[in-house]
Amino acid sequence: MQFENKIICDGLLNKSLEVKMQKLIIYGPASLMGEIEVEGAKNAALPILTASILAQNKVIITNVPDIVDVKHTIEILKYLGCNVLFENNTVVVDSSSIGRFTIPPEYAKLMRSSVLFMGALLSKFRRVELSNHPGGCEIGQRPIDLHISAFRQLGIEVFENNNRIMCRCDRIKGSEIFLPIPSVGATENIILASIFCDGEVVIKNAAKEPEIVDLCHFLNKLGAKIKGAGTHIIKIEGVKRLNSEEVIHKVIPDRIVAGTYLCAVAACGKEVVLKSVFPRHLDSILHILKGSGCKIKESKNEIWIKKEGRLKGGLRITTHYYPGFPTDLQAPVCSAFAVASGVTIIKETIFENRFKHVPELVKMGADIHVEKDIAVINGVEKLRGCKVFARDLRGGAALFIAGLSAQGVTEVMDADYIDRGYEKIEEKYSLLGAKILREKGE
Ligand code: EPZ
């Protein structure tokens, strides 16, 4: 594979800055039938691409979803001086010419996971500058205080001034860090900053998400020494340098994309097989849907789901850290139970402002009341299509599902939010029999 700076990445920033948001037009009700491959996980691909700057040689990362956040991360890698090629869900990164340790505001603002370049660049250069607080979906305050306090415990000087954060150190100190919240991002940033630490860094109450396990798997292939990924205690033994071999790594399937398909079938029927998926990462949603009248069978890498008749509501669903019910499926499951029988209660415990999809669902005829962190869903027989606005990534996916089950035409405006985390969503669901068009927004 020849290296050249591919047009596909260049100019994305300009394109994304002059956004003319797109819309998806969904002709409901749909009845989903068929088989579909689940793409690679956004929340594993982003930290793994970030970690690729630490490699001593070229890395080849496969099963990378073709989504906006991946392209933004590649923009940052190229801005830092890496050579990157992205084709057919494969990214090749050669970081031998990396030469910068600053992340300019326009990049930092693009997405939350830009914050992970702090840990990686501190390992690479012992210094980093993030010229703006990281962006991403506005689903809550999303502070980075746990990242900053952990860096300080690692002996890193952190200076904050007008939204700019500058960090530097001579060496990374072996330490024991207790996280008051098992934050995914803070756990990943500590791991990335600790690869070359003196002695050992121990993270207590670490996040256990499968995406963190995949990141550690990749880093260990590069020559890092990380133990305990997937548990609440992660140990990183510092190494002097990483291996010089080329590394190939396949990203795990996206459990949130898979969960979204399951919610879509639960909302509008009928019978679908998900392929290239890890059912063990989806226990919580599978348990909920089995208890609501969906027939489900799992094998090693496949899930068969069949839903006939009306979904049975009446459950109480609470979002938790992994392996509990993921906050990223809270909005999609809202849409499924909006047309279920009975009253379903959803409690959001992770983010304080993640019910923005509810007023849009109510426009479609849903009967949902939100009180602080609780949504009470009185299931209705049917939703009706109308114009609705996506306000964030997973909220957009929820409106997409509602459009599939609704009577008539639904226009999901600002669909670009959905493109941040779902690869070619209208093409994939059309393969399952749905009728969807994509158009430039007004
Ligand atoms: C990751 O975000 C995911 N993003 C999110 O997915 C996901 O919702 C979240 O983890 C929880 O599972 C990526 O992996 C790129 P956290 P992250 O740090 O790392 C608080 C999607 O839709 N907190 O685990 O930002 C924070 O405010 C996205 O794909 C602090 O208070 O989440 C939140 O309430 C959205 N201080 C809680 O912890 C900190 O320094 C969990 O956040 C850090 C976090």
PDB file of C-alpha atoms and ligand atoms in Angstrom, residues 42-43 46 112-113 139 142-147 181-186 209 321 327-328 350-352 354 393-394, ligand 1:
ATOM      1  CA  LYS A  42     -16.103   3.996  17.024  1.00  0.00           C
ATOM      2  CA  ASN A  43     -15.153   4.122  20.719  1.00  0.00           C
ATOM      3  CA  LEU A  46     -10.655   6.502  18.124  1.00  0.00           C
ATOM      4  CA  ARG A 112     -14.428  14.737  22.818  1.00  0.00           C
ATOM      5  CA  SER A 113     -11.840  12.041  22.123  1.00  0.00           C
ATOM      6  CA  ILE A 139     -24.962  15.659  26.637  1.00  0.00           C
ATOM      7  CA  ARG A 142     -18.302  16.716  30.500  1.00  0.00           C
ATOM      8  CA  PRO A 143     -15.435  18.149  32.591  1.00  0.00           C
ATOM      9  CA  ILE A 144     -11.903  16.660  32.317  1.00  0.00           C
ATOM     10  CA  ASP A 145     -10.968  17.238  35.979  1.00  0.00           C
ATOM     11  CA  LEU A 146     -10.260  13.514  36.508  1.00  0.00           C
ATOM     12  CA  HIS A 147      -7.843  13.514  33.549  1.00  0.00           C
ATOM     13  CA  ILE A 181     -15.823   7.738  38.704  1.00  0.00           C
ATOM     14  CA  PRO A 182     -14.846   4.830  36.355  1.00  0.00           C
ATOM     15  CA  SER A 183     -14.466   7.349  33.527  1.00  0.00           C
ATOM     16  CA  VAL A 184     -13.739   5.778  30.116  1.00  0.00           C
ATOM     17  CA  GLY A 185     -11.769   8.762  28.853  1.00  0.00           C
ATOM     18  CA  ALA A 186      -9.744   9.273  32.040  1.00  0.00           C
ATOM     19  CA  GLU A 209     -15.596  -1.085  28.807  1.00  0.00           C
ATOM     20  CA  TYR A 321     -21.054   1.776  33.564  1.00  0.00           C
ATOM     21  CA  THR A 327     -25.973   5.304  28.359  1.00  0.00           C
ATOM     22  CA  ASP A 328     -25.268   5.294  24.572  1.00  0.00           C
ATOM     23  CA  ILE A 350     -24.154   8.956  33.537  1.00  0.00           C
ATOM     24  CA  PHE A 351     -24.852  12.246  31.710  1.00  0.00           C
ATOM     25  CA  GLU A 352     -27.026  15.042  33.047  1.00  0.00           C
ATOM     26  CA  ARG A 354     -29.156  13.303  27.590  1.00  0.00           C
ATOM     27  CA  LEU A 393     -25.326  11.386  17.960  1.00  0.00           C
ATOM     28  CA  ARG A 394     -27.415   8.816  19.874  1.00  0.00           C
TER      29      ARG A 394
HETATM   30  C1  EPZ B   1     -17.027   7.744  26.595  1.00  0.00           C
HETATM   31  O1  EPZ B   1     -17.103   9.146  26.818  1.00  0.00           O
HETATM   32  C2  EPZ B   1     -17.712   7.501  25.243  1.00  0.00           C
HETATM   33  N1  EPZ B   1     -17.010   8.249  24.209  1.00  0.00           N
HETATM   34  C3  EPZ B   1     -19.159   7.998  25.306  1.00  0.00           C
HETATM   35  O2  EPZ B   1     -19.805   7.674  24.082  1.00  0.00           O
HETATM   36  C4  EPZ B   1     -19.874   7.235  26.418  1.00  0.00           C
HETATM   37  O3  EPZ B   1     -21.165   7.753  26.562  1.00  0.00           O
HETATM   38  C5  EPZ B   1     -19.114   7.409  27.756  1.00  0.00           C
HETATM   39  O4  EPZ B   1     -17.740   7.012  27.610  1.00  0.00           O
HETATM   40  C6  EPZ B   1     -19.719   6.579  28.868  1.00  0.00           C
HETATM   41  O5  EPZ B   1     -19.770   5.244  28.511  1.00  0.00           O
HETATM   42  C7  EPZ B   1     -15.886   7.706  23.664  1.00  0.00           C
HETATM   43  O6  EPZ B   1     -15.416   6.642  24.037  1.00  0.00           O
HETATM   44  C8  EPZ B   1     -15.211   8.497  22.591  1.00  0.00           C
HETATM   45  P1  EPZ B   1     -16.653   9.257  30.750  1.00  0.00           P
HETATM   46  P2  EPZ B   1     -16.234   9.859  27.970  1.00  0.00           P
HETATM   47  O7  EPZ B   1     -15.379   9.978  30.972  1.00  0.00           O
HETATM   48  O8  EPZ B   1     -14.920   9.209  28.052  1.00  0.00           O
HETATM   49  C9  EPZ B   1     -17.892  12.356  34.193  1.00  0.00           C
HETATM   50  C10 EPZ B   1     -21.047   8.085  22.119  1.00  0.00           C
HETATM   51  O9  EPZ B   1     -22.252   8.344  21.968  1.00  0.00           O
HETATM   52  N2  EPZ B   1     -16.480  12.815  34.145  1.00  0.00           N
HETATM   53  O10 EPZ B   1     -16.731   7.818  31.061  1.00  0.00           O
HETATM   54  O11 EPZ B   1     -16.318  11.291  27.747  1.00  0.00           O
HETATM   55  C11 EPZ B   1     -18.617  12.717  32.891  1.00  0.00           C
HETATM   56  O12 EPZ B   1     -19.071  14.042  32.901  1.00  0.00           O
HETATM   57  C12 EPZ B   1     -20.252   8.768  23.249  1.00  0.00           C
HETATM   58  O13 EPZ B   1     -20.405   7.281  21.429  1.00  0.00           O
HETATM   59  C13 EPZ B   1     -16.074  13.776  35.053  1.00  0.00           C
HETATM   60  O14 EPZ B   1     -16.873  14.250  35.874  1.00  0.00           O
HETATM   61  O15 EPZ B   1     -17.140   9.474  29.250  1.00  0.00           O
HETATM   62  C14 EPZ B   1     -19.737  11.690  32.883  1.00  0.00           C
HETATM   63  O16 EPZ B   1     -20.784  12.141  33.678  1.00  0.00           O
HETATM   64  C15 EPZ B   1     -21.029   9.819  23.951  1.00  0.00           C
HETATM   65  N3  EPZ B   1     -14.784  14.195  35.010  1.00  0.00           N
HETATM   66  C16 EPZ B   1     -19.074  10.470  33.507  1.00  0.00           C
HETATM   67  O17 EPZ B   1     -17.924  10.930  34.202  1.00  0.00           O
HETATM   68  C17 EPZ B   1     -13.875  13.699  34.107  1.00  0.00           C
HETATM   69  O18 EPZ B   1     -12.710  14.127  34.092  1.00  0.00           O
HETATM   70  C18 EPZ B   1     -18.617   9.423  32.487  1.00  0.00           C
HETATM   71  O19 EPZ B   1     -17.813  10.053  31.531  1.00  0.00           O
HETATM   72  C19 EPZ B   1     -14.320  12.723  33.194  1.00  0.00           C
HETATM   73  C20 EPZ B   1     -15.621  12.291  33.224  1.00  0.00           C
END
